[in-house]
PDB file of N, CA and C in Angstrom:
ATOM      1  N   MET A  25     -57.100  33.819  32.560  1.00  0.00           N
ATOM      2  CA  MET A  25     -56.638  33.087  33.755  1.00  0.00           C
ATOM      3  C   MET A  25     -57.391  33.531  34.851  1.00  0.00           C
ATOM      4  N   SER A  26     -57.505  32.314  35.461  1.00  0.00           N
ATOM      5  CA  SER A  26     -58.307  32.510  37.091  1.00  0.00           C
ATOM      6  C   SER A  26     -57.191  32.207  38.119  1.00  0.00           C
ATOM      7  N   PHE A  27     -57.782  33.004  38.982  1.00  0.00           N
ATOM      8  CA  PHE A  27     -56.855  33.091  40.314  1.00  0.00           C
ATOM      9  C   PHE A  27     -57.683  32.196  41.504  1.00  0.00           C
ATOM     10  N   LEU A  28     -57.369  31.152  41.949  1.00  0.00           N
ATOM     11  CA  LEU A  28     -57.910  30.873  43.618  1.00  0.00           C
ATOM     12  C   LEU A  28     -57.591  30.702  44.746  1.00  0.00           C
ATOM     13  N   VAL A  29     -57.424  31.195  45.196  1.00  0.00           N
ATOM     14  CA  VAL A  29     -56.464  31.458  46.650  1.00  0.00           C
ATOM     15  C   VAL A  29     -57.163  30.677  47.655  1.00  0.00           C
ATOM     16  N   GLU A  30     -56.329  29.594  48.257  1.00  0.00           N
ATOM     17  CA  GLU A  30     -57.072  29.066  49.109  1.00  0.00           C
ATOM     18  C   GLU A  30     -55.967  28.695  50.436  1.00  0.00           C
ATOM     19  N   ASP A  31     -56.323  28.878  51.066  1.00  0.00           N
ATOM     20  CA  ASP A  31     -56.495  28.181  53.190  1.00  0.00           C
ATOM     21  C   ASP A  31     -55.478  26.825  52.925  1.00  0.00           C
ATOM     22  N   ASN A  32     -54.564  26.487  53.163  1.00  0.00           N
ATOM     23  CA  ASN A  32     -53.893  24.685  53.102  1.00  0.00           C
ATOM     24  C   ASN A  32     -53.719  24.840  54.852  1.00  0.00           C
ATOM     25  N   PRO A  33     -54.299  24.598  55.895  1.00  0.00           N
ATOM     26  CA  PRO A  33     -53.964  24.414  57.053  1.00  0.00           C
ATOM     27  C   PRO A  33     -53.231  23.222  57.147  1.00  0.00           C
ATOM     28  N   ALA A  34     -53.154  21.831  56.850  1.00  0.00           N
ATOM     29  CA  ALA A  34     -52.500  21.195  56.797  1.00  0.00           C
ATOM     30  C   ALA A  34     -51.376  21.447  56.655  1.00  0.00           C
ATOM     31  N   ARG A  35     -50.611  22.426  55.704  1.00  0.00           N
ATOM     32  CA  ARG A  35     -49.352  22.419  55.325  1.00  0.00           C
ATOM     33  C   ARG A  35     -48.851  24.059  55.736  1.00  0.00           C
ATOM     34  N   HIS A  36     -50.072  24.193  56.543  1.00  0.00           N
ATOM     35  CA  HIS A  36     -50.135  25.771  56.652  1.00  0.00           C
ATOM     36  C   HIS A  36     -48.838  26.945  55.975  1.00  0.00           C
ATOM     37  N   ARG A  37     -50.056  26.869  55.160  1.00  0.00           N
ATOM     38  CA  ARG A  37     -49.881  27.724  53.597  1.00  0.00           C
ATOM     39  C   ARG A  37     -50.976  28.306  53.209  1.00  0.00           C
ATOM     40  N   PHE A  38     -51.105  29.454  52.251  1.00  0.00           N
ATOM     41  CA  PHE A  38     -52.369  30.202  51.806  1.00  0.00           C
ATOM     42  C   PHE A  38     -51.597  29.739  50.262  1.00  0.00           C
ATOM     43  N   GLU A  39     -52.367  28.452  49.310  1.00  0.00           N
ATOM     44  CA  GLU A  39     -51.795  28.733  47.762  1.00  0.00           C
ATOM     45  C   GLU A  39     -53.111  29.239  46.580  1.00  0.00           C
ATOM     46  N   ILE A  40     -51.990  29.528  45.509  1.00  0.00           N
ATOM     47  CA  ILE A  40     -53.049  30.146  44.820  1.00  0.00           C
ATOM     48  C   ILE A  40     -52.674  29.112  43.419  1.00  0.00           C
ATOM     49  N   LEU A  41     -53.877  29.003  43.309  1.00  0.00           N
ATOM     50  CA  LEU A  41     -53.799  28.940  42.363  1.00  0.00           C
ATOM     51  C   LEU A  41     -54.321  29.235  41.024  1.00  0.00           C
ATOM     52  N   VAL A  42     -54.059  29.150  39.055  1.00  0.00           N
ATOM     53  CA  VAL A  42     -53.491  29.526  38.279  1.00  0.00           C
ATOM     54  C   VAL A  42     -54.591  28.551  37.291  1.00  0.00           C
ATOM     55  N   ASP A  43     -55.519  28.533  36.926  1.00  0.00           N
ATOM     56  CA  ASP A  43     -56.129  27.679  36.001  1.00  0.00           C
ATOM     57  C   ASP A  43     -55.752  26.292  36.318  1.00  0.00           C
ATOM     58  N   ASP A  44     -56.210  25.903  37.571  1.00  0.00           N
ATOM     59  CA  ASP A  44     -56.107  25.397  38.345  1.00  0.00           C
ATOM     60  C   ASP A  44     -54.752  24.438  38.780  1.00  0.00           C
ATOM     61  N   ALA A  45     -53.620  25.138  38.384  1.00  0.00           N
ATOM     62  CA  ALA A  45     -52.245  24.266  38.313  1.00  0.00           C
ATOM     63  C   ALA A  45     -51.665  25.806  39.791  1.00  0.00           C
ATOM     64  N   LEU A  46     -51.250  24.802  40.368  1.00  0.00           N
ATOM     65  CA  LEU A  46     -50.651  25.361  41.641  1.00  0.00           C
ATOM     66  C   LEU A  46     -49.569  25.938  41.254  1.00  0.00           C
ATOM     67  N   ALA A  47     -49.844  27.743  41.750  1.00  0.00           N
ATOM     68  CA  ALA A  47     -48.947  28.736  40.890  1.00  0.00           C
ATOM     69  C   ALA A  47     -47.988  29.624  42.237  1.00  0.00           C
ATOM     70  N   GLY A  48     -48.169  28.814  43.614  1.00  0.00           N
ATOM     71  CA  GLY A  48     -47.728  29.659  44.547  1.00  0.00           C
ATOM     72  C   GLY A  48     -48.100  29.447  45.660  1.00  0.00           C
ATOM     73  N   PHE A  49     -47.176  29.625  47.141  1.00  0.00           N
ATOM     74  CA  PHE A  49     -47.380  29.855  48.348  1.00  0.00           C
ATOM     75  C   PHE A  49     -46.730  30.480  48.931  1.00  0.00           C
ATOM     76  N   THR A  50     -47.691  31.199  50.596  1.00  0.00           N
ATOM     77  CA  THR A  50     -47.481  31.606  50.712  1.00  0.00           C
ATOM     78  C   THR A  50     -47.374  31.232  52.614  1.00  0.00           C
ATOM     79  N   ALA A  51     -46.614  31.011  53.087  1.00  0.00           N
ATOM     80  CA  ALA A  51     -46.399  29.691  54.558  1.00  0.00           C
ATOM     81  C   ALA A  51     -46.221  30.453  55.749  1.00  0.00           C
ATOM     82  N   TYR A  52     -46.901  29.415  56.578  1.00  0.00           N
ATOM     83  CA  TYR A  52     -47.324  30.245  57.759  1.00  0.00           C
ATOM     84  C   TYR A  52     -47.035  29.493  58.994  1.00  0.00           C
ATOM     85  N   LEU A  53     -46.758  30.182  60.270  1.00  0.00           N
ATOM     86  CA  LEU A  53     -46.809  29.426  61.341  1.00  0.00           C
ATOM     87  C   LEU A  53     -47.955  29.720  62.243  1.00  0.00           C
ATOM     88  N   PRO A  54     -48.793  29.109  62.751  1.00  0.00           N
ATOM     89  CA  PRO A  54     -50.057  29.621  63.246  1.00  0.00           C
ATOM     90  C   PRO A  54     -49.608  29.732  64.736  1.00  0.00           C
ATOM     91  N   ARG A  55     -50.156  30.750  65.066  1.00  0.00           N
ATOM     92  CA  ARG A  55     -49.958  31.436  66.707  1.00  0.00           C
ATOM     93  C   ARG A  55     -51.771  31.862  66.950  1.00  0.00           C
ATOM     94  N   GLY A  56     -52.026  31.075  67.314  1.00  0.00           N
ATOM     95  CA  GLY A  56     -53.135  31.832  67.836  1.00  0.00           C
ATOM     96  C   GLY A  56     -54.718  32.177  66.694  1.00  0.00           C
ATOM     97  N   GLU A  57     -54.838  33.440  66.041  1.00  0.00           N
ATOM     98  CA  GLU A  57     -55.621  34.198  65.366  1.00  0.00           C
ATOM     99  C   GLU A  57     -54.262  35.063  64.844  1.00  0.00           C
ATOM    100  N   VAL A  58     -52.864  34.751  65.668  1.00  0.00           N
ATOM    101  CA  VAL A  58     -51.964  35.293  64.340  1.00  0.00           C
ATOM    102  C   VAL A  58     -50.988  34.523  63.846  1.00  0.00           C
ATOM    103  N   LEU A  59     -50.824  34.852  62.103  1.00  0.00           N
ATOM    104  CA  LEU A  59     -50.315  33.752  61.340  1.00  0.00           C
ATOM    105  C   LEU A  59     -48.880  34.818  61.306  1.00  0.00           C
ATOM    106  N   ILE A  60     -48.116  33.914  61.275  1.00  0.00           N
ATOM    107  CA  ILE A  60     -46.168  34.415  61.061  1.00  0.00           C
ATOM    108  C   ILE A  60     -46.171  33.827  60.225  1.00  0.00           C
ATOM    109  N   PHE A  61     -46.016  34.842  59.090  1.00  0.00           N
ATOM    110  CA  PHE A  61     -45.645  34.678  57.394  1.00  0.00           C
ATOM    111  C   PHE A  61     -44.144  34.267  57.581  1.00  0.00           C
ATOM    112  N   THR A  62     -43.388  33.456  56.805  1.00  0.00           N
ATOM    113  CA  THR A  62     -42.196  33.503  56.694  1.00  0.00           C
ATOM    114  C   THR A  62     -41.474  33.003  55.358  1.00  0.00           C
ATOM    115  N   HIS A  63     -42.521  33.158  54.229  1.00  0.00           N
ATOM    116  CA  HIS A  63     -42.178  32.402  52.974  1.00  0.00           C
ATOM    117  C   HIS A  63     -42.834  32.136  52.204  1.00  0.00           C
ATOM    118  N   THR A  64     -42.259  32.950  50.775  1.00  0.00           N
ATOM    119  CA  THR A  64     -43.771  32.838  49.779  1.00  0.00           C
ATOM    120  C   THR A  64     -42.890  32.760  48.604  1.00  0.00           C
ATOM    121  N   GLU A  65     -43.525  31.915  47.985  1.00  0.00           N
ATOM    122  CA  GLU A  65     -43.080  31.438  46.046  1.00  0.00           C
ATOM    123  C   GLU A  65     -43.706  31.118  45.090  1.00  0.00           C
ATOM    124  N   VAL A  66     -43.040  31.690  44.543  1.00  0.00           N
ATOM    125  CA  VAL A  66     -44.453  31.588  42.563  1.00  0.00           C
ATOM    126  C   VAL A  66     -43.245  31.100  42.118  1.00  0.00           C
ATOM    127  N   ASP A  67     -44.112  30.192  41.386  1.00  0.00           N
ATOM    128  CA  ASP A  67     -43.385  29.213  40.138  1.00  0.00           C
ATOM    129  C   ASP A  67     -42.795  29.977  39.021  1.00  0.00           C
ATOM    130  N   ALA A  68     -41.584  29.897  38.911  1.00  0.00           N
ATOM    131  CA  ALA A  68     -40.707  30.384  37.363  1.00  0.00           C
ATOM    132  C   ALA A  68     -41.961  31.218  36.563  1.00  0.00           C
ATOM    133  N   LYS A  69     -42.547  29.728  36.328  1.00  0.00           N
ATOM    134  CA  LYS A  69     -43.631  29.813  34.826  1.00  0.00           C
ATOM    135  C   LYS A  69     -44.443  31.302  35.226  1.00  0.00           C
ATOM    136  N   PHE A  70     -45.305  31.391  36.524  1.00  0.00           N
ATOM    137  CA  PHE A  70     -45.617  32.511  37.029  1.00  0.00           C
ATOM    138  C   PHE A  70     -45.757  33.290  37.527  1.00  0.00           C
ATOM    139  N   GLN A  71     -44.168  33.639  37.658  1.00  0.00           N
ATOM    140  CA  GLN A  71     -43.766  34.869  37.927  1.00  0.00           C
ATOM    141  C   GLN A  71     -44.207  36.234  36.572  1.00  0.00           C
ATOM    142  N   ASN A  72     -44.153  37.454  36.848  1.00  0.00           N
ATOM    143  CA  ASN A  72     -44.626  38.537  36.270  1.00  0.00           C
ATOM    144  C   ASN A  72     -45.643  38.655  36.005  1.00  0.00           C
ATOM    145  N   MET A  73     -47.021  38.088  36.150  1.00  0.00           N
ATOM    146  CA  MET A  73     -47.633  37.870  35.856  1.00  0.00           C
ATOM    147  C   MET A  73     -48.765  38.581  36.826  1.00  0.00           C
ATOM    148  N   GLY A  74     -48.610  38.952  37.729  1.00  0.00           N
ATOM    149  CA  GLY A  74     -48.902  39.338  38.644  1.00  0.00           C
ATOM    150  C   GLY A  74     -49.743  38.662  40.207  1.00  0.00           C
ATOM    151  N   VAL A  75     -49.250  36.928  40.047  1.00  0.00           N
ATOM    152  CA  VAL A  75     -49.968  36.207  40.680  1.00  0.00           C
ATOM    153  C   VAL A  75     -49.193  36.183  41.958  1.00  0.00           C
ATOM    154  N   GLY A  76     -48.244  36.507  42.742  1.00  0.00           N
ATOM    155  CA  GLY A  76     -47.871  37.218  44.015  1.00  0.00           C
ATOM    156  C   GLY A  76     -48.354  37.906  44.417  1.00  0.00           C
ATOM    157  N   ALA A  77     -48.729  38.978  43.191  1.00  0.00           N
ATOM    158  CA  ALA A  77     -49.989  40.513  44.400  1.00  0.00           C
ATOM    159  C   ALA A  77     -51.258  39.724  44.290  1.00  0.00           C
ATOM    160  N   ALA A  78     -51.431  38.829  43.762  1.00  0.00           N
ATOM    161  CA  ALA A  78     -52.710  38.466  43.560  1.00  0.00           C
ATOM    162  C   ALA A  78     -53.181  37.636  45.088  1.00  0.00           C
ATOM    163  N   LEU A  79     -51.847  36.428  45.404  1.00  0.00           N
ATOM    164  CA  LEU A  79     -51.874  35.726  46.572  1.00  0.00           C
ATOM    165  C   LEU A  79     -51.912  36.119  47.964  1.00  0.00           C
ATOM    166  N   MET A  80     -50.855  37.866  47.507  1.00  0.00           N
ATOM    167  CA  MET A  80     -50.856  38.284  48.890  1.00  0.00           C
ATOM    168  C   MET A  80     -52.110  39.102  49.636  1.00  0.00           C
ATOM    169  N   ARG A  81     -52.648  39.723  48.506  1.00  0.00           N
ATOM    170  CA  ARG A  81     -54.205  40.056  48.317  1.00  0.00           C
ATOM    171  C   ARG A  81     -54.786  39.174  48.810  1.00  0.00           C
ATOM    172  N   ALA A  82     -55.603  38.034  48.153  1.00  0.00           N
ATOM    173  CA  ALA A  82     -55.840  37.505  48.510  1.00  0.00           C
ATOM    174  C   ALA A  82     -55.865  36.790  50.258  1.00  0.00           C
ATOM    175  N   THR A  83     -54.704  36.586  50.403  1.00  0.00           N
ATOM    176  CA  THR A  83     -54.611  35.720  51.896  1.00  0.00           C
ATOM    177  C   THR A  83     -54.866  37.255  52.718  1.00  0.00           C
ATOM    178  N   LEU A  84     -54.321  37.653  52.687  1.00  0.00           N
ATOM    179  CA  LEU A  84     -54.527  39.197  53.640  1.00  0.00           C
ATOM    180  C   LEU A  84     -56.163  39.515  54.229  1.00  0.00           C
ATOM    181  N   ASP A  85     -56.808  39.331  53.011  1.00  0.00           N
ATOM    182  CA  ASP A  85     -57.988  39.882  52.587  1.00  0.00           C
ATOM    183  C   ASP A  85     -58.712  38.171  53.548  1.00  0.00           C
ATOM    184  N   GLN A  86     -58.527  37.324  53.429  1.00  0.00           N
ATOM    185  CA  GLN A  86     -59.534  36.730  54.045  1.00  0.00           C
ATOM    186  C   GLN A  86     -58.767  36.308  55.533  1.00  0.00           C
ATOM    187  N   VAL A  87     -57.587  36.569  55.851  1.00  0.00           N
ATOM    188  CA  VAL A  87     -57.456  37.395  57.262  1.00  0.00           C
ATOM    189  C   VAL A  87     -57.840  37.880  58.091  1.00  0.00           C
ATOM    190  N   ARG A  88     -58.029  38.609  57.463  1.00  0.00           N
ATOM    191  CA  ARG A  88     -59.634  40.308  57.893  1.00  0.00           C
ATOM    192  C   ARG A  88     -60.524  39.562  58.426  1.00  0.00           C
ATOM    193  N   GLU A  89     -60.738  38.934  57.477  1.00  0.00           N
ATOM    194  CA  GLU A  89     -62.075  38.354  57.365  1.00  0.00           C
ATOM    195  C   GLU A  89     -62.421  37.488  57.927  1.00  0.00           C
ATOM    196  N   ARG A  90     -61.834  36.826  59.051  1.00  0.00           N
ATOM    197  CA  ARG A  90     -61.073  35.418  60.100  1.00  0.00           C
ATOM    198  C   ARG A  90     -61.518  36.621  61.547  1.00  0.00           C
ATOM    199  N   GLY A  91     -60.685  37.477  61.258  1.00  0.00           N
ATOM    200  CA  GLY A  91     -60.545  38.259  62.642  1.00  0.00           C
ATOM    201  C   GLY A  91     -58.800  38.506  62.898  1.00  0.00           C
ATOM    202  N   GLY A  92     -58.216  37.943  62.041  1.00  0.00           N
ATOM    203  CA  GLY A  92     -56.801  37.589  62.318  1.00  0.00           C
ATOM    204  C   GLY A  92     -55.929  38.509  62.471  1.00  0.00           C
ATOM    205  N   ARG A  93     -54.841  38.706  62.851  1.00  0.00           N
ATOM    206  CA  ARG A  93     -53.496  39.312  62.616  1.00  0.00           C
ATOM    207  C   ARG A  93     -52.815  38.924  62.211  1.00  0.00           C
ATOM    208  N   VAL A  94     -51.267  39.123  61.236  1.00  0.00           N
ATOM    209  CA  VAL A  94     -50.121  39.252  60.504  1.00  0.00           C
ATOM    210  C   VAL A  94     -48.780  39.155  61.033  1.00  0.00           C
ATOM    211  N   VAL A  95     -47.578  38.461  61.274  1.00  0.00           N
ATOM    212  CA  VAL A  95     -46.555  38.839  61.201  1.00  0.00           C
ATOM    213  C   VAL A  95     -46.050  39.065  60.170  1.00  0.00           C
ATOM    214  N   PRO A  96     -45.490  40.070  58.991  1.00  0.00           N
ATOM    215  CA  PRO A  96     -44.764  39.443  58.222  1.00  0.00           C
ATOM    216  C   PRO A  96     -43.417  39.176  57.814  1.00  0.00           C
ATOM    217  N   ARG A  97     -42.835  38.159  58.665  1.00  0.00           N
ATOM    218  CA  ARG A  97     -41.621  37.995  58.246  1.00  0.00           C
ATOM    219  C   ARG A  97     -41.063  37.911  56.809  1.00  0.00           C
ATOM    220  N   CYS A  98     -42.032  37.278  56.380  1.00  0.00           N
ATOM    221  CA  CYS A  98     -41.418  37.290  54.651  1.00  0.00           C
ATOM    222  C   CYS A  98     -40.988  38.152  54.033  1.00  0.00           C
ATOM    223  N   PRO A  99     -39.901  39.128  53.229  1.00  0.00           N
ATOM    224  CA  PRO A  99     -40.109  39.987  53.049  1.00  0.00           C
ATOM    225  C   PRO A  99     -40.468  40.925  51.363  1.00  0.00           C
ATOM    226  N   PHE A 100     -41.344  39.686  51.001  1.00  0.00           N
ATOM    227  CA  PHE A 100     -42.319  39.447  49.542  1.00  0.00           C
ATOM    228  C   PHE A 100     -43.541  39.843  50.469  1.00  0.00           C
ATOM    229  N   MET A 101     -44.279  39.628  51.566  1.00  0.00           N
ATOM    230  CA  MET A 101     -45.205  40.092  52.044  1.00  0.00           C
ATOM    231  C   MET A 101     -44.771  41.417  53.290  1.00  0.00           C
ATOM    232  N   ALA A 102     -44.015  41.429  53.263  1.00  0.00           N
ATOM    233  CA  ALA A 102     -43.408  42.417  54.107  1.00  0.00           C
ATOM    234  C   ALA A 102     -43.638  43.835  52.560  1.00  0.00           C
ATOM    235  N   ALA A 103     -43.175  43.584  52.398  1.00  0.00           N
ATOM    236  CA  ALA A 103     -43.050  44.964  50.516  1.00  0.00           C
ATOM    237  C   ALA A 103     -44.316  45.228  50.615  1.00  0.00           C
ATOM    238  N   TYR A 104     -44.978  43.936  50.018  1.00  0.00           N
ATOM    239  CA  TYR A 104     -46.694  44.340  49.426  1.00  0.00           C
ATOM    240  C   TYR A 104     -47.447  45.109  50.472  1.00  0.00           C
ATOM    241  N   ILE A 105     -47.124  44.848  51.954  1.00  0.00           N
ATOM    242  CA  ILE A 105     -48.038  45.865  52.900  1.00  0.00           C
ATOM    243  C   ILE A 105     -47.596  47.022  52.957  1.00  0.00           C
ATOM    244  N   GLU A 106     -46.342  47.183  52.417  1.00  0.00           N
ATOM    245  CA  GLU A 106     -45.719  48.605  52.823  1.00  0.00           C
ATOM    246  C   GLU A 106     -46.334  49.354  51.401  1.00  0.00           C
ATOM    247  N   ARG A 107     -46.375  48.497  50.437  1.00  0.00           N
ATOM    248  CA  ARG A 107     -46.690  49.116  49.052  1.00  0.00           C
ATOM    249  C   ARG A 107     -48.761  49.278  49.108  1.00  0.00           C
ATOM    250  N   HIS A 108     -49.060  48.764  49.933  1.00  0.00           N
ATOM    251  CA  HIS A 108     -50.214  48.521  50.060  1.00  0.00           C
ATOM    252  C   HIS A 108     -50.839  48.990  51.498  1.00  0.00           C
ATOM    253  N   PRO A 109     -50.770  49.758  51.935  1.00  0.00           N
ATOM    254  CA  PRO A 109     -51.139  50.104  53.612  1.00  0.00           C
ATOM    255  C   PRO A 109     -52.620  50.202  54.080  1.00  0.00           C
ATOM    256  N   GLU A 110     -53.212  49.955  53.389  1.00  0.00           N
ATOM    257  CA  GLU A 110     -54.798  49.282  53.473  1.00  0.00           C
ATOM    258  C   GLU A 110     -54.916  48.155  54.383  1.00  0.00           C
ATOM    259  N   TYR A 111     -53.351  47.248  54.483  1.00  0.00           N
ATOM    260  CA  TYR A 111     -53.887  46.116  55.246  1.00  0.00           C
ATOM    261  C   TYR A 111     -52.508  46.341  56.214  1.00  0.00           C
ATOM    262  N   ALA A 112     -51.879  47.662  56.327  1.00  0.00           N
ATOM    263  CA  ALA A 112     -51.030  48.056  57.608  1.00  0.00           C
ATOM    264  C   ALA A 112     -52.120  47.471  58.961  1.00  0.00           C
ATOM    265  N   ASP A 113     -52.589  48.074  58.869  1.00  0.00           N
ATOM    266  CA  ASP A 113     -53.823  47.366  60.271  1.00  0.00           C
ATOM    267  C   ASP A 113     -54.082  46.391  60.564  1.00  0.00           C
ATOM    268  N   LEU A 114     -53.227  44.718  59.921  1.00  0.00           N
ATOM    269  CA  LEU A 114     -53.085  43.643  60.370  1.00  0.00           C
ATOM    270  C   LEU A 114     -52.015  42.619  60.984  1.00  0.00           C
ATOM    271  N   VAL A 115     -50.911  44.178  60.560  1.00  0.00           N
ATOM    272  CA  VAL A 115     -49.505  43.529  61.529  1.00  0.00           C
ATOM    273  C   VAL A 115     -50.150  44.077  62.417  1.00  0.00           C
ATOM    274  N   THR A 116     -49.274  43.182  63.444  1.00  0.00           N
ATOM    275  CA  THR A 116     -49.087  42.811  64.734  1.00  0.00           C
ATOM    276  C   THR A 116     -47.021  42.545  65.280  1.00  0.00           C
ATOM    277  N   ALA A 117     -47.183  41.968  66.243  1.00  0.00           N
ATOM    278  CA  ALA A 117     -45.948  41.899  66.618  1.00  0.00           C
ATOM    279  C   ALA A 117     -45.883  40.722  67.460  1.00  0.00           C
ATOM    280  N   ALA A 118     -45.247  39.309  66.985  1.00  0.00           N
ATOM    281  CA  ALA A 118     -45.058  37.713  67.376  1.00  0.00           C
ATOM    282  C   ALA A 118     -45.478  37.660  68.418  1.00  0.00           C
ATOM    283  N   PRO A 119     -46.424  37.013  68.420  1.00  0.00           N
ATOM    284  CA  PRO A 119     -46.972  36.218  69.917  1.00  0.00           C
ATOM    285  C   PRO A 119     -45.638  35.663  70.811  1.00  0.00           C
TER     286      PRO A 119
END
């Protein structure tokens, strides 16, 4: 099983593909370098397979590479960052 996470700026979301099928996404509101994450969804047939965690990790890594920051209004992302404090430095207040 291969994961690919890509930003889809036209739809304001990062999407995760599993073996070329859209398995989930995390939606955001862009505010300059800050992305306000509002909602994460993983397709039912891909749940409990680590897809959500892979989506969070790759999304946060890409935001870090771009020098951006996040506002995790999405409970799933907030919980992920709480469990993975190595991403806490990306969190900022809403602009």
